Amino acid sequence: MQGTIVTTENTETEQILTIQPPKSGLSLQGRIRIPGDKSISHRALMLGALAKGVTTIEGLLLGADPRSTAQCFTCLGAEISELNSERVEVKGIGLGNLQEPTEVLDAGNSGTTLRLMLGILASHPGKFFTVTGDSSLVRRPMSRVTKPLQQMGANIWGRQGGSYAPLAVQGQALRPIHYFSPIASAQVKSCILLAALMTEGETIVTEPALSRDHSERMLRAFGANLTVEPDTFSVIVNGPAELHGQHVVVPGDISSAAFWLVAAAIVPGSELVVENVGVNPTRTGILEALEKMGANLELENQRVVAGEPVADIRVKYSTLKACEIGGDIIPRLIDEIPILAVAAAFAEGKTIIKDAEELRVKESDRITVMATQMSQLGAKITERSDGLEITGGFPLTGTEVDSDTDHRIAMSLAIAGLTAQGKTTIHRAEAAGISYPNFVATLSQICTV
């Protein structure tokens, strides 16, 4: 390891991450174990809190977002042991037994925490809750979940007609609906499914395409009466439900693995093995996109752990080619598009990423931010209303860039910096800790001359 390749500086207001590859070049080598899957970590904490009995969780992600979920559900009455990646114990309170907190529930930067929790809160009759988030989260739209909940009879108030936090929720006995979601969104689907747990009758959610199915898998494991109709992209919950504590093993997060997959694919001479990656078919769009671009990927040691498919992924440097990414694959790689844009900057030809308007309402407007910051590094990248166009092959030159407090932007720019000539300085790099607290340490570990 060359300590001068990756350095950090902490000021009073931010962390500055500097990437300065040696003029002789570098390669990335080694085996990496990534943090636990963020989506599964959230759901394990939530369902454990709502279940009767004790839930144990192995491999929990220790990022800021799951900590927000744990804090909220502790305020609602669950007993959650100190968070660690070895074993977390959740003593649930049972559906219907949420406590009214005396303080405002704070979801921090976590859209998953806020959106999924709204379905739970809205379905608890006679209970009153207020919820908010940080300066980024209060700018993100909540109407995509509050509107279907209001169709079910929920009482939710907030800014702009309940579209933005802070939000106030008066729990009600909800009615079942058949909701046809205009977008394929696991957060929207999961919010409604969680509300259906306390709702008498059959609640159905139908999507235009398949979104990640971690909620369905885990709800069934905890005892919910849930069926899936894959031909129509529909999920049905018959309520009310009774959940029972389970043992949950959280696999590694493929969204975190994506940074290393792209890094090894674009840095000459590299070979990495990323261990224990969740390869749920609703999340493997990143693998399909990279293979379409010609990346040298191989799945090893494939297995099933606690109902989720898992594998080790070996990736080697290869010459990439441009492709078009859009349509039904987008919901299965929406979080990986920033790092895919980095890969596209090294692919021969013009890559088009489309049908990804959802990127504009993430932790940042990821379309604008990636186009702006990668352009600063010298990439030929332009915005589309629904995505990006990237013409590969233009050399990158180190400069000062900014994460816009978005964890996936921060990490994507760091990977881009590995291939830039000179020094790349990333401001507000502390954002990476939202989903990957050890990102900088792992990056340093694998950089070898």
XYZ file of C-alpha atoms in Angstrom:
449
model
C 0.000 0.000 0.000
C 1.227 3.462 -0.817
C -0.111 5.821 1.828
C 0.346 8.841 -0.427
C -2.206 7.603 -2.976
C -5.205 8.111 -0.678
C -5.204 10.780 2.031
C -7.869 12.535 4.070
C -8.025 15.845 5.878
C -10.721 16.710 8.379
C -11.607 20.364 8.813
C -14.243 21.885 11.079
C -16.849 21.610 8.325
C -15.906 18.703 6.079
C -13.672 15.792 5.201
C -11.450 16.297 2.156
C -10.396 13.118 0.327
C -7.376 13.325 -1.971
C -6.522 10.723 -4.616
C -3.087 11.041 -6.234
C -2.013 8.012 -8.277
C 1.747 7.709 -8.911
C 2.956 8.737 -12.366
C 4.060 5.139 -12.903
C 0.453 4.032 -12.475
C -1.156 1.654 -10.009
C -3.173 -1.533 -9.965
C -5.839 -2.712 -7.571
C -5.286 -6.118 -6.011
C -6.799 -8.154 -3.205
C -9.934 -9.503 -1.621
C -12.566 -7.160 -0.199
C -15.413 -7.809 2.214
C -18.016 -5.091 1.842
C -20.536 -3.713 4.364
C -23.929 -5.313 4.849
C -26.735 -4.538 2.436
C -28.395 -1.259 3.376
C -31.867 -2.208 2.135
C -31.876 -5.480 4.071
C -30.412 -3.832 7.189
C -33.263 -1.295 7.304
C -35.917 -3.962 6.887
C -34.420 -6.323 9.458
C -34.460 -3.567 12.090
C -38.020 -2.497 11.224
C -39.577 -5.955 11.082
C -37.669 -7.019 14.170
C -39.159 -4.033 15.989
C -42.682 -4.924 14.836
C -42.404 -8.655 15.539
C -43.224 -10.572 18.693
C -40.148 -11.993 20.355
C -36.487 -11.475 19.583
C -34.836 -10.933 16.205
C -31.082 -11.367 15.818
C -29.205 -9.723 12.968
C -25.753 -10.672 11.687
C -23.848 -8.437 9.277
C -25.853 -5.259 9.856
C -24.602 -2.203 7.968
C -23.227 0.307 10.471
C -23.734 3.373 8.268
C -25.650 6.473 9.281
C -28.895 5.421 7.569
C -29.510 2.169 9.509
C -28.557 4.035 12.684
C -31.404 6.449 11.926
C -33.803 3.521 11.566
C -32.627 1.998 14.853
C -33.005 5.319 16.656
C -36.538 5.878 15.321
C -37.763 2.419 16.314
C -36.144 2.687 19.730
C -38.218 5.841 20.213
C -41.280 3.807 19.156
C -40.702 1.242 21.913
C -38.444 -1.492 20.543
C -35.352 -2.547 22.484
C -32.343 -2.618 20.149
C -28.911 -3.596 21.396
C -25.800 -1.622 20.514
C -25.298 -1.747 16.753
C -22.392 -3.851 15.501
C -21.710 -6.081 12.518
C -21.464 -9.291 14.550
C -24.827 -9.578 16.295
C -27.635 -7.132 17.002
C -30.616 -8.145 19.111
C -34.026 -6.546 18.628
C -36.777 -7.147 21.181
C -39.941 -6.415 19.251
C -43.104 -4.797 20.540
C -45.602 -6.512 18.222
C -47.773 -4.927 15.552
C -50.187 -2.372 16.961
C -48.112 -1.656 20.033
C -46.039 1.317 18.899
C -45.461 3.906 21.604
C -46.206 7.542 20.910
C -42.793 9.202 21.122
C -42.481 12.465 22.996
C -40.031 13.797 20.419
C -39.986 14.172 16.639
C -38.745 11.030 14.875
C -35.606 11.968 12.929
C -34.801 9.894 9.824
C -31.556 11.796 9.223
C -30.516 11.457 5.585
C -32.422 8.199 5.042
C -35.269 8.246 2.537
C -35.804 4.520 3.134
C -36.307 5.085 6.869
C -38.817 7.863 6.358
C -40.811 6.405 3.486
C -41.126 2.881 4.891
C -41.835 4.110 8.412
C -44.740 6.242 7.181
C -46.637 3.087 6.181
C -46.127 1.655 9.658
C -47.076 4.819 11.525
C -50.143 5.591 9.410
C -51.660 2.162 10.113
C -51.541 2.356 13.935
C -54.950 3.716 15.029
C -55.101 6.335 17.731
C -51.380 7.083 17.733
C -49.833 10.430 16.754
C -46.344 10.834 15.294
C -44.198 13.573 13.801
C -41.298 12.783 11.488
C -38.542 14.779 9.814
C -35.030 14.452 8.391
C -31.911 16.440 7.639
C -31.651 19.408 5.266
C -31.347 17.056 2.275
C -34.198 14.716 3.188
C -36.728 17.490 3.777
C -36.227 18.477 0.121
C -37.010 14.985 -1.186
C -40.595 14.223 -2.324
C -42.749 12.116 -0.023
C -45.982 12.375 -2.015
C -45.160 9.128 -3.815
C -45.914 7.336 -0.533
C -48.270 9.750 1.206
C -50.755 9.730 -1.705
C -51.319 5.941 -1.747
C -51.462 5.946 2.045
C -54.116 8.657 1.891
C -56.048 6.470 -0.557
C -56.012 3.857 2.205
C -57.476 6.441 4.608
C -54.301 7.741 6.239
C -54.197 11.157 7.886
C -50.856 12.760 7.010
C -50.032 16.463 7.024
C -46.926 18.271 5.866
C -45.503 20.957 3.652
C -47.097 21.364 0.209
C -50.043 19.128 0.977
C -48.052 16.409 2.674
C -45.417 16.241 -0.036
C -42.404 17.164 2.104
C -41.218 16.575 5.651
C -41.634 17.523 8.428
C -44.786 15.396 8.451
C -47.425 14.720 11.090
C -49.233 11.379 11.108
C -52.446 10.460 12.944
C -52.717 6.676 12.831
C -55.942 5.210 11.429
C -57.585 1.883 10.716
C -56.772 1.775 7.012
C -58.685 0.137 4.187
C -57.115 -2.198 1.599
C -56.514 -0.913 -1.926
C -55.112 -2.126 -5.225
C -52.412 0.414 -5.961
C -51.007 0.721 -9.471
C -47.688 2.438 -8.896
C -46.629 4.807 -11.700
C -42.975 3.955 -10.985
C -41.108 0.776 -10.113
C -39.966 1.704 -6.614
C -39.150 -0.674 -3.781
C -39.695 2.160 -1.291
C -43.222 2.880 -2.537
C -44.099 -0.810 -2.695
C -42.641 -1.533 0.736
C -44.407 1.402 2.385
C -47.793 0.108 1.221
C -46.989 -3.511 2.133
C -45.998 -2.420 5.644
C -49.223 -0.427 5.985
C -51.133 -3.541 4.843
C -49.823 -5.545 7.815
C -52.322 -3.755 10.070
C -55.095 -3.515 7.445
C -58.022 -5.926 7.284
C -58.338 -7.565 3.863
C -56.301 -7.864 0.663
C -53.914 -5.079 -0.319
C -52.289 -5.296 -3.766
C -49.405 -3.322 -5.226
C -48.780 -3.567 -8.979
C -45.678 -2.008 -10.532
C -44.770 -1.232 -14.157
C -41.554 -3.272 -13.775
C -39.819 -5.404 -11.191
C -38.249 -3.526 -8.263
C -36.064 -5.055 -5.556
C -37.913 -7.665 -3.514
C -36.167 -7.658 -0.136
C -39.389 -6.649 1.648
C -41.344 -9.530 0.153
C -38.701 -12.085 1.099
C -38.352 -10.807 4.646
C -42.053 -10.278 5.294
C -42.725 -13.904 4.374
C -39.880 -15.049 6.621
C -41.381 -13.093 9.550
C -44.800 -14.696 8.977
C -46.836 -12.280 6.847
C -49.470 -13.736 4.489
C -47.892 -12.491 1.266
C -47.993 -13.745 -2.306
C -46.197 -12.572 -5.431
C -47.564 -12.627 -8.984
C -44.378 -12.179 -11.052
C -46.191 -12.090 -14.402
C -48.012 -8.894 -13.437
C -45.341 -7.444 -11.101
C -47.912 -7.623 -8.289
C -47.592 -8.328 -4.565
C -50.562 -9.194 -2.342
C -50.751 -8.957 1.442
C -53.688 -10.339 3.418
C -53.970 -8.561 6.752
C -53.910 -8.213 9.605
C -50.622 -10.032 10.155
C -48.659 -11.279 13.128
C -44.887 -11.182 12.812
C -42.468 -13.346 14.777
C -38.806 -12.668 15.498
C -36.267 -14.274 13.162
C -32.529 -14.726 12.694
C -31.417 -12.517 9.799
C -28.063 -12.757 8.030
C -27.377 -9.623 5.983
C -25.296 -10.223 2.828
C -22.827 -7.693 1.452
C -24.385 -4.751 -0.392
C -24.065 -5.021 -4.174
C -24.427 -1.226 -4.354
C -21.202 -0.951 -2.332
C -19.561 -3.740 -4.342
C -20.264 -1.779 -7.535
C -17.525 0.762 -6.770
C -14.869 -1.967 -6.638
C -16.248 -3.797 -9.669
C -15.902 -0.643 -11.756
C -12.552 0.299 -10.208
C -10.953 -3.027 -11.155
C -12.555 -2.928 -14.596
C -11.034 0.479 -15.484
C -7.622 0.456 -13.725
C -5.128 -1.475 -15.893
C -3.669 -4.634 -14.392
C -6.247 -4.877 -11.614
C -7.862 -8.004 -10.187
C -10.165 -7.954 -7.178
C -12.405 -10.483 -5.471
C -15.385 -8.922 -3.696
C -16.654 -11.408 -1.129
C -20.113 -12.231 0.208
C -22.106 -10.036 -2.207
C -25.888 -10.298 -2.279
C -26.869 -11.222 -5.837
C -30.641 -11.060 -5.517
C -31.937 -10.999 -9.142
C -33.805 -7.741 -8.445
C -30.452 -6.078 -7.669
C -28.064 -7.475 -10.292
C -28.687 -4.928 -13.036
C -25.182 -3.568 -12.365
C -23.670 -6.960 -13.259
C -25.705 -7.167 -16.458
C -24.767 -3.626 -17.477
C -21.051 -4.186 -16.851
C -21.091 -7.480 -18.744
C -22.832 -5.689 -21.626
C -19.918 -3.236 -21.569
C -17.452 -6.114 -21.770
C -16.295 -6.256 -18.148
C -14.511 -9.431 -17.045
C -16.725 -10.633 -14.171
C -17.064 -14.084 -12.667
C -19.367 -15.237 -9.865
C -17.742 -17.733 -7.503
C -18.899 -19.694 -4.457
C -22.593 -19.093 -5.190
C -24.859 -19.963 -2.284
C -28.081 -19.032 -0.476
C -27.844 -17.385 2.948
C -31.037 -16.776 4.939
C -33.125 -16.781 1.768
C -30.919 -14.383 -0.188
C -28.573 -15.526 -3.006
C -24.923 -14.655 -2.301
C -21.667 -14.988 -4.259
C -18.070 -13.833 -4.403
C -17.389 -11.740 -7.518
C -14.008 -11.768 -9.256
C -13.353 -8.827 -11.571
C -10.340 -8.133 -13.792
C -9.337 -5.140 -15.881
C -10.742 -5.218 -19.406
C -11.386 -2.910 -22.340
C -14.934 -1.607 -22.053
C -17.312 -0.658 -24.852
C -20.243 1.729 -24.812
C -23.844 0.537 -24.543
C -27.369 1.796 -23.950
C -28.874 1.326 -20.501
C -32.594 1.904 -20.020
C -36.018 0.342 -19.614
C -36.781 -2.420 -17.132
C -33.176 -2.748 -15.968
C -33.160 0.752 -14.434
C -35.026 -0.136 -11.192
C -32.482 -2.924 -10.675
C -29.448 -0.606 -10.853
C -30.793 2.844 -10.018
C -28.355 3.361 -7.131
C -25.396 2.209 -9.224
C -25.830 4.686 -12.079
C -23.307 7.222 -10.703
C -20.517 4.631 -10.715
C -21.736 3.269 -14.069
C -21.233 6.765 -15.451
C -17.598 6.513 -14.363
C -17.261 3.176 -16.171
C -18.817 4.742 -19.283
C -16.112 7.432 -19.292
C -13.642 4.613 -20.044
C -15.789 2.742 -22.577
C -15.175 3.060 -26.306
C -18.054 4.951 -27.929
C -21.113 6.767 -26.571
C -23.022 5.290 -23.620
C -26.619 6.417 -23.158
C -28.344 6.059 -19.778
C -32.067 6.771 -20.060
C -35.392 6.247 -18.223
C -33.650 7.254 -14.982
C -35.549 10.438 -13.990
C -35.643 8.999 -10.455
C -31.996 10.050 -10.112
C -33.082 13.674 -9.835
C -34.809 13.093 -6.463
C -32.154 11.058 -4.688
C -29.821 12.481 -2.012
C -28.863 14.947 -4.738
C -29.895 15.488 -8.345
C -27.492 12.769 -9.405
C -27.896 13.505 -13.114
C -26.804 17.133 -12.791
C -24.176 16.503 -10.125
C -22.478 13.629 -11.975
C -22.517 15.550 -15.254
C -21.026 18.638 -13.578
C -18.372 16.907 -11.493
C -17.223 14.405 -14.127
C -17.004 17.241 -16.667
C -14.661 19.031 -14.281
C -12.413 15.964 -14.408
C -12.434 16.075 -18.206
C -15.078 13.487 -19.073
C -17.292 14.152 -22.082
C -20.666 13.854 -20.379
C -23.956 15.642 -20.968
C -27.312 15.627 -19.241
C -30.503 14.185 -20.635
C -33.813 14.923 -18.966
C -33.911 11.257 -17.919
C -30.245 10.338 -17.706
C -26.798 10.897 -19.176
C -24.798 10.605 -22.386
C -21.125 9.780 -21.927
C -18.556 9.514 -24.710
C -15.665 7.453 -23.428
C -11.967 7.686 -24.076
C -11.257 11.248 -22.959
C -8.449 11.290 -20.368
C -9.312 12.535 -16.903
C -7.272 15.196 -15.151
C -7.304 15.610 -11.392
C -8.998 18.703 -10.012
C -11.248 19.803 -7.147
C -14.717 18.226 -7.118
C -17.586 18.064 -4.622
C -19.851 15.246 -3.423
C -22.852 17.554 -2.914
C -23.208 15.589 0.370
C -24.266 12.499 -1.627
C -22.549 9.280 -0.564
C -22.682 7.608 -3.980
C -21.323 10.719 -5.700
C -18.425 10.918 -3.220
C -17.396 7.307 -3.818
C -17.880 7.476 -7.590
C -15.606 10.525 -7.827
C -12.978 8.735 -5.742
C -12.948 5.805 -8.178
C -12.709 8.227 -11.116
C -9.747 9.857 -9.371
C -7.805 6.577 -9.475
C -7.434 6.983 -13.237
C -6.946 10.765 -13.419
C -3.615 12.404 -14.126
C -2.550 14.388 -11.074
C -4.393 15.037 -7.828
C -8.156 14.740 -7.391
C -9.554 16.499 -4.333
C -13.071 15.534 -3.224
C -14.824 17.935 -0.888
C -17.472 16.792 1.596
C -16.199 13.224 1.275
C -17.609 12.348 4.706
C -20.883 11.627 2.880
C -19.520 8.153 2.046
C -20.193 7.157 5.658
C -23.927 7.158 4.986
C -23.632 3.701 3.409
C -19.943 2.749 3.581
C -18.129 3.886 6.733
C -14.888 2.060 5.822
C -14.735 3.140 2.175
C -11.542 5.183 2.459
C -9.759 2.470 4.466
C -10.687 -0.160 1.876
C -9.607 2.105 -0.961
C -6.219 2.573 0.678
C -5.919 -1.176 1.268
C -6.232 -2.158 -2.388
C -4.088 0.569 -3.980
C -0.729 -0.996 -4.835
C 1.947 0.234 -7.228
